Amino acid sequence: MFFKDIIGQEEIKARLIRSAKSGVVPHAQLFTEKEGSGAFPLALAYARYLNCTHPSDTDACGRCPSCLKYNELAHPDLFFVFPMVKKDKKKEVCDDYITEWRSFIKGRPYFGLNDWLTCMDAGNSQAIIYSGESDEIIRKLSLRIYEATYRVMLIWLPEKMHPTCANKLLKLIEEPPQNTVFLLVSESPENIIGTIQSRSQRIPIRPLLPEAIAAKLTKDFGLTSDDANYVAHIAGGNFLKALETISLGEETKYYLNQFIGMMRNSWSRNVKGMKIMADEMAGIGRERQKNFLSYCQHLIRENFVYRFQSPELNYMNPEESTFSIKFSPFVNERNVFDLMEELSKAEKHIGQNVNAKMVFFDLALRLTVLLKR
């Protein structure tokens, strides 16, 4: 990953390059973003630049021994930590997944947790950074630096850290070995324990500008200017959302169909349909269940705004907009906040491992009352 491969974010790129060139490199940096803004590729490009032996004023050279090893994500002083799913005794720490991880992120600058879960074949399991990972990190950083100027520990989604793991790392993050840099990439920094947040320099990554997304879509996918601008608008600064929109990915189609079915079942008080859907949703896995409920909240917001007939305020793809023509009148001032609250509560319960069948069936029953208001 090079800085040139990253969409927009010129201000952040310049800041990171200044840091590397001046030698003022904070030992713990927390990149925060909403999904699809480029925090992970920025952190990885920064790690490459820190260790490049012949960097230019704008990027790493790509030819020195360090860059060649970064090309393969196999530099001996570059370590990755990421959420994972334990499988028997063969997959217990991140290094057990390192081959899959390297293959997964090569040539894929922008990705989300769902993509990684699919790659791992996680099934119904929720991915976390297990408590035992802290011992691995401590062991690795106790060794001397092999050849790099800076040894880099890149932690993706530290909010997924088991509390035991997070607490064990506090002192190491506060006082790491010389020339060791922690780069943490988070989408929910509020869920990281406060003592880690306070020990890290925060680098907020803003959502991508629509014109930057549109230019990338035109260049890489051959979209017309009008189509690229439309997609960039509804992406809301999230390049992953833009990619989903132009392909209307299977996941998005599935969520939309389930949302439509849930709302129709609740409106018509189709208890049998509610039960069938609850059974199906219980089988798709906790992370996908949470993502579906988050998607539902997004559509409720968009349907409420849709009633104002201001297209510039809406962020829905054509299929979602088509459904909203008839559905939006049922989302109004009398029920919108309660609808959002019930969906948010259901998402919270799923995250707490409450029985999914009960959560979705109870949610559908509650929606029957709210949609009639």
Short mmCIF file of C-alpha atoms in Angstrom, two decimals:
data_model
loop_
_atom_site.label_atom_id
_atom_site.label_comp_id
_atom_site.label_asym_id
_atom_site.label_seq_id
_atom_site.Cartn_x
_atom_site.Cartn_y
_atom_site.Cartn_z
CA MET A 1 0.00 0.00 0.00
CA PHE A 2 1.35 3.41 -1.08
CA PHE A 3 -0.02 6.88 -0.37
CA LYS A 4 -0.72 7.21 -4.10
CA ASP A 5 -3.19 4.29 -3.90
CA ILE A 6 -5.36 6.02 -1.29
CA ILE A 7 -8.38 8.06 -2.36
CA GLY A 8 -8.19 11.70 -1.28
CA GLN A 9 -7.10 12.43 2.31
CA GLU A 10 -4.29 14.70 1.07
CA GLU A 11 -4.12 16.63 4.34
CA ILE A 12 -3.60 13.46 6.40
CA LYS A 13 -1.04 12.11 3.93
CA ALA A 14 0.96 15.35 4.20
CA ARG A 15 0.77 15.22 8.00
CA LEU A 16 2.06 11.64 8.14
CA ILE A 17 4.88 12.37 5.69
CA ARG A 18 5.96 15.40 7.76
CA SER A 19 6.01 13.20 10.85
CA ALA A 20 8.24 10.61 9.17
CA LYS A 21 10.62 13.15 7.61
CA SER A 22 11.02 15.12 10.85
CA GLY A 23 11.59 11.99 12.94
CA VAL A 24 8.83 13.07 15.33
CA VAL A 25 6.89 9.81 15.34
CA PRO A 26 4.44 9.31 18.24
CA HIS A 27 4.81 5.85 19.72
CA ALA A 28 1.04 5.17 19.69
CA GLN A 29 -1.32 6.62 17.08
CA LEU A 30 -5.05 5.97 16.86
CA PHE A 31 -6.55 6.36 13.37
CA THR A 32 -10.31 6.81 13.73
CA GLU A 33 -12.83 6.69 10.92
CA LYS A 34 -16.27 5.74 9.79
CA GLU A 35 -15.99 2.65 7.61
CA GLY A 36 -14.63 3.14 4.11
CA SER A 37 -12.68 6.38 4.66
CA GLY A 38 -9.22 4.85 4.25
CA ALA A 39 -7.79 4.64 7.79
CA PHE A 40 -6.24 1.19 7.39
CA PRO A 41 -4.53 1.88 4.04
CA LEU A 42 -3.27 5.19 5.44
CA ALA A 43 -1.74 3.43 8.44
CA LEU A 44 -0.14 0.75 6.26
CA ALA A 45 1.23 3.29 3.76
CA TYR A 46 2.61 5.30 6.71
CA ALA A 47 4.34 2.19 8.10
CA ARG A 48 5.91 1.57 4.68
CA TYR A 49 7.06 5.19 4.39
CA LEU A 50 8.61 5.14 7.88
CA ASN A 51 10.90 2.28 6.86
CA CYS A 52 11.58 3.14 3.23
CA THR A 53 15.29 3.83 2.71
CA HIS A 54 14.80 6.07 -0.34
CA PRO A 55 11.48 7.91 0.15
CA SER A 56 10.43 10.81 -2.05
CA ASP A 57 8.62 13.87 -0.75
CA THR A 58 5.28 12.22 -1.47
CA ASP A 59 5.66 8.44 -1.19
CA ALA A 60 7.84 5.42 -0.54
CA CYS A 61 10.18 4.36 -3.34
CA GLY A 62 8.77 0.84 -3.85
CA ARG A 63 12.22 -0.52 -4.78
CA CYS A 64 14.33 -0.66 -1.61
CA PRO A 65 14.63 -3.94 0.38
CA SER A 66 12.11 -2.68 2.95
CA CYS A 67 9.52 -1.77 0.30
CA LEU A 68 9.93 -5.11 -1.45
CA LYS A 69 9.12 -6.89 1.81
CA TYR A 70 6.18 -4.55 2.40
CA ASN A 71 4.91 -5.49 -1.06
CA GLU A 72 4.47 -9.03 0.29
CA LEU A 73 3.34 -7.81 3.74
CA ALA A 74 6.14 -9.97 5.08
CA HIS A 75 8.57 -7.50 6.63
CA PRO A 76 10.05 -9.08 9.79
CA ASP A 77 9.39 -5.90 11.78
CA LEU A 78 5.77 -5.44 10.69
CA PHE A 79 3.16 -7.17 12.86
CA PHE A 80 -0.62 -7.35 12.43
CA VAL A 81 -3.31 -7.80 15.05
CA PHE A 82 -6.94 -8.16 13.99
CA PRO A 83 -10.25 -9.69 15.13
CA MET A 84 -10.45 -13.40 14.48
CA VAL A 85 -12.48 -16.51 15.23
CA LYS A 86 -10.97 -19.40 17.17
CA LYS A 87 -11.20 -22.74 15.41
CA ASP A 88 -10.24 -25.73 17.50
CA LYS A 89 -6.60 -25.41 18.55
CA LYS A 90 -5.34 -24.57 15.09
CA LYS A 91 -6.55 -20.96 15.03
CA GLU A 92 -5.95 -19.36 18.42
CA VAL A 93 -3.89 -16.22 17.71
CA CYS A 94 -3.60 -13.82 14.77
CA ASP A 95 -0.42 -15.44 13.45
CA ASP A 96 -2.46 -18.60 12.83
CA TYR A 97 -4.42 -16.57 10.25
CA ILE A 98 -1.49 -14.56 8.89
CA THR A 99 -1.40 -16.35 5.50
CA GLU A 100 -5.13 -15.74 4.97
CA TRP A 101 -4.78 -12.16 6.23
CA ARG A 102 -1.96 -11.28 3.84
CA SER A 103 -3.82 -12.80 0.92
CA PHE A 104 -6.99 -10.98 1.98
CA ILE A 105 -5.55 -7.44 2.13
CA LYS A 106 -3.19 -7.66 -0.85
CA GLY A 107 -4.61 -5.49 -3.58
CA ARG A 108 -7.64 -4.68 -1.42
CA PRO A 109 -7.08 -1.20 0.06
CA TYR A 110 -10.66 -0.85 1.30
CA PHE A 111 -12.46 -3.58 3.21
CA GLY A 112 -14.79 -4.09 6.15
CA LEU A 113 -15.24 -6.57 8.96
CA ASN A 114 -17.89 -8.48 6.98
CA ASP A 115 -15.40 -9.11 4.18
CA TRP A 116 -12.89 -10.51 6.66
CA LEU A 117 -15.53 -12.66 8.38
CA THR A 118 -16.44 -14.17 5.03
CA CYS A 119 -12.78 -14.87 4.29
CA MET A 120 -12.43 -16.68 7.64
CA ASP A 121 -15.69 -18.57 7.14
CA ALA A 122 -16.68 -17.31 10.58
CA GLY A 123 -20.25 -18.63 10.45
CA ASN A 124 -22.24 -17.53 13.51
CA SER A 125 -19.17 -16.55 15.53
CA GLN A 126 -18.29 -12.99 16.47
CA ALA A 127 -14.70 -12.01 15.74
CA ILE A 128 -12.66 -10.59 18.61
CA ILE A 129 -9.03 -10.07 19.57
CA TYR A 130 -8.66 -12.75 22.23
CA SER A 131 -6.97 -12.33 25.59
CA GLY A 132 -4.06 -14.58 24.59
CA GLU A 133 -3.04 -12.14 21.84
CA SER A 134 -1.51 -9.81 24.45
CA ASP A 135 1.09 -12.46 25.34
CA GLU A 136 1.99 -12.79 21.66
CA ILE A 137 2.40 -9.02 21.32
CA ILE A 138 4.54 -8.79 24.45
CA ARG A 139 6.71 -11.68 23.24
CA LYS A 140 7.25 -10.16 19.79
CA LEU A 141 8.15 -6.74 21.15
CA SER A 142 10.59 -8.21 23.67
CA LEU A 143 12.83 -9.23 20.77
CA ARG A 144 15.25 -6.80 19.20
CA ILE A 145 14.35 -5.01 15.97
CA TYR A 146 15.49 -7.16 13.09
CA GLU A 147 16.33 -4.60 10.40
CA ALA A 148 13.80 -1.75 10.25
CA THR A 149 14.12 1.84 11.39
CA TYR A 150 10.75 1.47 13.12
CA ARG A 151 9.10 -1.72 14.27
CA VAL A 152 5.35 -1.41 13.61
CA MET A 153 2.47 -3.10 15.45
CA LEU A 154 -0.64 -2.44 13.35
CA ILE A 155 -3.84 -3.23 15.25
CA TRP A 156 -7.05 -3.21 13.22
CA LEU A 157 -10.27 -2.65 15.21
CA PRO A 158 -8.81 -2.43 18.74
CA GLU A 159 -12.39 -1.95 19.98
CA LYS A 160 -12.74 -5.71 19.44
CA MET A 161 -10.05 -6.43 22.03
CA HIS A 162 -10.96 -8.64 24.96
CA PRO A 163 -10.68 -6.49 28.14
CA THR A 164 -7.94 -8.77 29.50
CA CYS A 165 -5.89 -8.25 26.35
CA ALA A 166 -6.42 -4.48 26.38
CA ASN A 167 -5.44 -4.11 30.02
CA LYS A 168 -2.29 -6.19 29.61
CA LEU A 169 -1.09 -3.89 26.84
CA LEU A 170 -1.52 -0.59 28.71
CA LYS A 171 2.05 -0.26 29.96
CA LEU A 172 3.51 -1.49 26.67
CA ILE A 173 1.52 1.11 24.71
CA GLU A 174 2.52 3.82 27.18
CA GLU A 175 6.22 2.88 27.17
CA PRO A 176 7.03 0.69 24.17
CA PRO A 177 10.57 -0.45 23.34
CA GLN A 178 12.69 2.05 21.46
CA ASN A 179 11.65 2.73 17.86
CA THR A 180 8.45 0.71 18.24
CA VAL A 181 5.25 2.27 16.90
CA PHE A 182 1.69 1.18 17.61
CA LEU A 183 -0.75 2.09 14.83
CA LEU A 184 -4.36 1.44 15.89
CA VAL A 185 -7.18 1.67 13.35
CA SER A 186 -10.67 2.02 14.80
CA GLU A 187 -14.21 2.46 13.51
CA SER A 188 -15.72 2.75 17.02
CA PRO A 189 -13.13 4.50 19.20
CA GLU A 190 -15.72 5.10 21.91
CA ASN A 191 -15.60 1.34 22.58
CA ILE A 192 -11.85 1.32 23.25
CA ILE A 193 -10.97 1.46 26.93
CA GLY A 194 -10.20 5.02 27.99
CA THR A 195 -6.71 4.26 29.24
CA ILE A 196 -5.63 3.15 25.75
CA GLN A 197 -7.28 6.17 24.17
CA SER A 198 -5.44 8.50 26.55
CA ARG A 199 -2.09 6.89 25.69
CA SER A 200 -2.55 7.33 21.93
CA GLN A 201 -2.38 10.35 19.66
CA ARG A 202 -5.69 10.46 17.80
CA ILE A 203 -5.72 11.01 14.03
CA PRO A 204 -9.32 11.52 12.85
CA ILE A 205 -9.89 10.43 9.26
CA ARG A 206 -12.75 12.34 7.71
CA PRO A 207 -15.26 10.76 5.32
CA LEU A 208 -14.12 10.97 1.71
CA LEU A 209 -15.18 13.95 -0.35
CA PRO A 210 -17.81 13.11 -3.00
CA GLU A 211 -15.63 14.47 -5.79
CA ALA A 212 -12.75 12.18 -4.75
CA ILE A 213 -15.03 9.12 -4.80
CA ALA A 214 -16.55 10.19 -8.14
CA ALA A 215 -13.11 10.61 -9.73
CA LYS A 216 -12.05 7.14 -8.54
CA LEU A 217 -15.24 5.53 -9.85
CA THR A 218 -14.85 7.22 -13.23
CA LYS A 219 -11.20 6.19 -13.51
CA ASP A 220 -11.46 2.59 -12.30
CA PHE A 221 -14.97 1.58 -13.35
CA GLY A 222 -15.69 3.79 -16.35
CA LEU A 223 -18.81 5.39 -14.88
CA THR A 224 -20.16 8.47 -16.56
CA SER A 225 -19.76 11.73 -14.70
CA ASP A 226 -23.46 11.86 -13.78
CA ASP A 227 -23.52 8.26 -12.54
CA ALA A 228 -20.28 8.68 -10.59
CA ASN A 229 -21.57 11.83 -8.90
CA TYR A 230 -24.84 10.11 -7.98
CA VAL A 231 -23.06 7.11 -6.45
CA ALA A 232 -20.59 9.36 -4.63
CA HIS A 233 -23.49 11.29 -3.12
CA ILE A 234 -25.32 8.28 -1.70
CA ALA A 235 -22.02 6.74 -0.50
CA GLY A 236 -21.80 9.47 2.13
CA GLY A 237 -17.99 9.48 2.20
CA ASN A 238 -17.75 5.66 2.41
CA PHE A 239 -15.93 4.08 -0.54
CA LEU A 240 -17.15 0.61 0.44
CA LYS A 241 -20.71 1.90 0.20
CA ALA A 242 -19.90 3.28 -3.26
CA LEU A 243 -18.64 -0.12 -4.39
CA GLU A 244 -21.75 -1.81 -3.00
CA THR A 245 -23.96 0.69 -4.81
CA ILE A 246 -22.48 0.18 -8.27
CA SER A 247 -22.71 -3.59 -7.91
CA LEU A 248 -25.70 -3.71 -5.53
CA GLY A 249 -23.88 -6.48 -3.68
CA GLU A 250 -25.65 -9.64 -2.65
CA GLU A 251 -25.45 -8.60 0.99
CA THR A 252 -27.25 -5.31 0.36
CA LYS A 253 -29.91 -7.05 -1.72
CA TYR A 254 -30.44 -9.57 1.05
CA TYR A 255 -30.75 -6.89 3.75
CA LEU A 256 -33.19 -4.87 1.64
CA ASN A 257 -35.38 -7.91 0.98
CA GLN A 258 -35.38 -8.83 4.66
CA PHE A 259 -36.25 -5.25 5.64
CA ILE A 260 -39.15 -5.20 3.18
CA GLY A 261 -40.39 -8.56 4.45
CA MET A 262 -40.11 -7.52 8.09
CA MET A 263 -42.06 -4.29 7.54
CA ARG A 264 -44.78 -6.05 5.51
CA ASN A 265 -45.16 -8.81 8.11
CA SER A 266 -45.47 -6.26 10.90
CA TRP A 267 -47.93 -4.05 9.03
CA SER A 268 -50.18 -6.98 8.11
CA ARG A 269 -49.71 -8.64 11.52
CA ASN A 270 -48.52 -11.80 9.81
CA VAL A 271 -47.33 -13.69 12.89
CA LYS A 272 -46.39 -16.77 10.90
CA GLY A 273 -44.26 -14.64 8.59
CA MET A 274 -42.63 -12.97 11.60
CA LYS A 275 -41.68 -16.36 13.04
CA ILE A 276 -40.27 -17.60 9.72
CA MET A 277 -38.14 -14.47 9.39
CA ALA A 278 -36.93 -14.68 13.01
CA ASP A 279 -35.83 -18.27 12.36
CA GLU A 280 -33.95 -17.25 9.21
CA MET A 281 -32.24 -14.24 10.79
CA ALA A 282 -31.13 -16.38 13.73
CA GLY A 283 -29.05 -18.44 11.33
CA ILE A 284 -26.99 -15.73 9.62
CA GLY A 285 -24.46 -15.02 12.40
CA ARG A 286 -24.17 -12.31 15.03
CA GLU A 287 -22.12 -9.83 13.01
CA ARG A 288 -24.50 -9.99 10.04
CA GLN A 289 -27.48 -9.67 12.39
CA LYS A 290 -26.01 -6.48 13.85
CA ASN A 291 -25.21 -5.17 10.39
CA PHE A 292 -28.76 -5.86 9.26
CA LEU A 293 -30.23 -3.95 12.20
CA SER A 294 -27.86 -1.06 11.53
CA TYR A 295 -29.00 -1.13 7.89
CA CYS A 296 -32.64 -1.03 9.06
CA GLN A 297 -31.92 2.10 11.10
CA HIS A 298 -30.32 3.67 8.04
CA LEU A 299 -33.42 2.96 5.94
CA ILE A 300 -35.79 4.30 8.60
CA ARG A 301 -33.83 7.57 8.66
CA GLU A 302 -33.80 7.75 4.87
CA ASN A 303 -37.54 7.06 4.60
CA PHE A 304 -38.30 9.79 7.09
CA VAL A 305 -36.20 12.27 5.09
CA TYR A 306 -37.67 10.99 1.80
CA ARG A 307 -41.02 12.55 2.73
CA PHE A 308 -39.48 16.03 2.46
CA GLN A 309 -38.95 15.55 -1.30
CA SER A 310 -35.35 16.82 -1.18
CA PRO A 311 -33.22 14.36 -3.19
CA GLU A 312 -29.98 16.00 -2.09
CA LEU A 313 -30.73 14.91 1.49
CA ASN A 314 -31.32 11.25 0.60
CA TYR A 315 -28.68 8.52 0.48
CA MET A 316 -30.46 5.51 -1.00
CA ASN A 317 -29.77 3.41 -4.06
CA PRO A 318 -32.47 3.12 -6.77
CA GLU A 319 -33.91 -0.14 -5.40
CA GLU A 320 -34.24 1.34 -1.91
CA SER A 321 -35.80 4.50 -3.31
CA THR A 322 -38.37 2.47 -5.25
CA PHE A 323 -39.56 0.78 -2.06
CA SER A 324 -39.62 4.11 -0.23
CA ILE A 325 -42.21 5.58 -2.59
CA LYS A 326 -44.88 3.50 -0.85
CA PHE A 327 -43.22 2.89 2.52
CA SER A 328 -42.09 6.39 3.51
CA PRO A 329 -45.60 7.62 4.53
CA PHE A 330 -45.53 5.07 7.35
CA VAL A 331 -42.42 6.66 8.88
CA ASN A 332 -43.45 9.96 10.42
CA GLU A 333 -43.04 12.34 13.34
CA ARG A 334 -45.23 10.14 15.57
CA ASN A 335 -43.13 6.98 15.31
CA VAL A 336 -39.68 7.63 13.82
CA PHE A 337 -37.86 7.97 17.15
CA ASP A 338 -39.53 4.90 18.61
CA LEU A 339 -38.76 2.86 15.49
CA MET A 340 -35.10 3.84 15.74
CA GLU A 341 -35.03 3.07 19.45
CA GLU A 342 -36.46 -0.44 18.99
CA LEU A 343 -34.00 -1.26 16.20
CA SER A 344 -31.09 0.11 18.20
CA LYS A 345 -32.19 -1.87 21.27
CA ALA A 346 -32.39 -5.06 19.19
CA GLU A 347 -28.88 -4.44 17.83
CA LYS A 348 -27.60 -4.00 21.38
CA HIS A 349 -29.26 -7.23 22.52
CA ILE A 350 -27.73 -9.17 19.62
CA GLY A 351 -24.31 -7.85 20.65
CA GLN A 352 -25.00 -9.14 24.17
CA ASN A 353 -25.71 -12.64 22.82
CA VAL A 354 -29.42 -12.60 23.61
CA ASN A 355 -31.28 -15.37 21.76
CA ALA A 356 -31.61 -14.06 18.19
CA LYS A 357 -34.97 -15.73 17.47
CA MET A 358 -36.47 -14.01 20.49
CA VAL A 359 -34.93 -10.65 19.57
CA PHE A 360 -36.24 -10.61 15.98
CA PHE A 361 -39.67 -11.99 16.81
CA ASP A 362 -40.10 -9.49 19.66
CA LEU A 363 -38.91 -6.68 17.38
CA ALA A 364 -41.46 -7.61 14.69
CA LEU A 365 -44.27 -7.58 17.25
CA ARG A 366 -43.27 -4.14 18.51
CA LEU A 367 -43.13 -2.81 14.96
CA THR A 368 -46.77 -3.82 14.40
CA VAL A 369 -47.82 -1.17 16.91
CA LEU A 370 -45.41 1.54 15.79
CA LEU A 371 -46.21 1.32 12.06
CA LYS A 372 -49.91 1.93 12.78
CA ARG A 373 -49.25 5.33 14.38
#
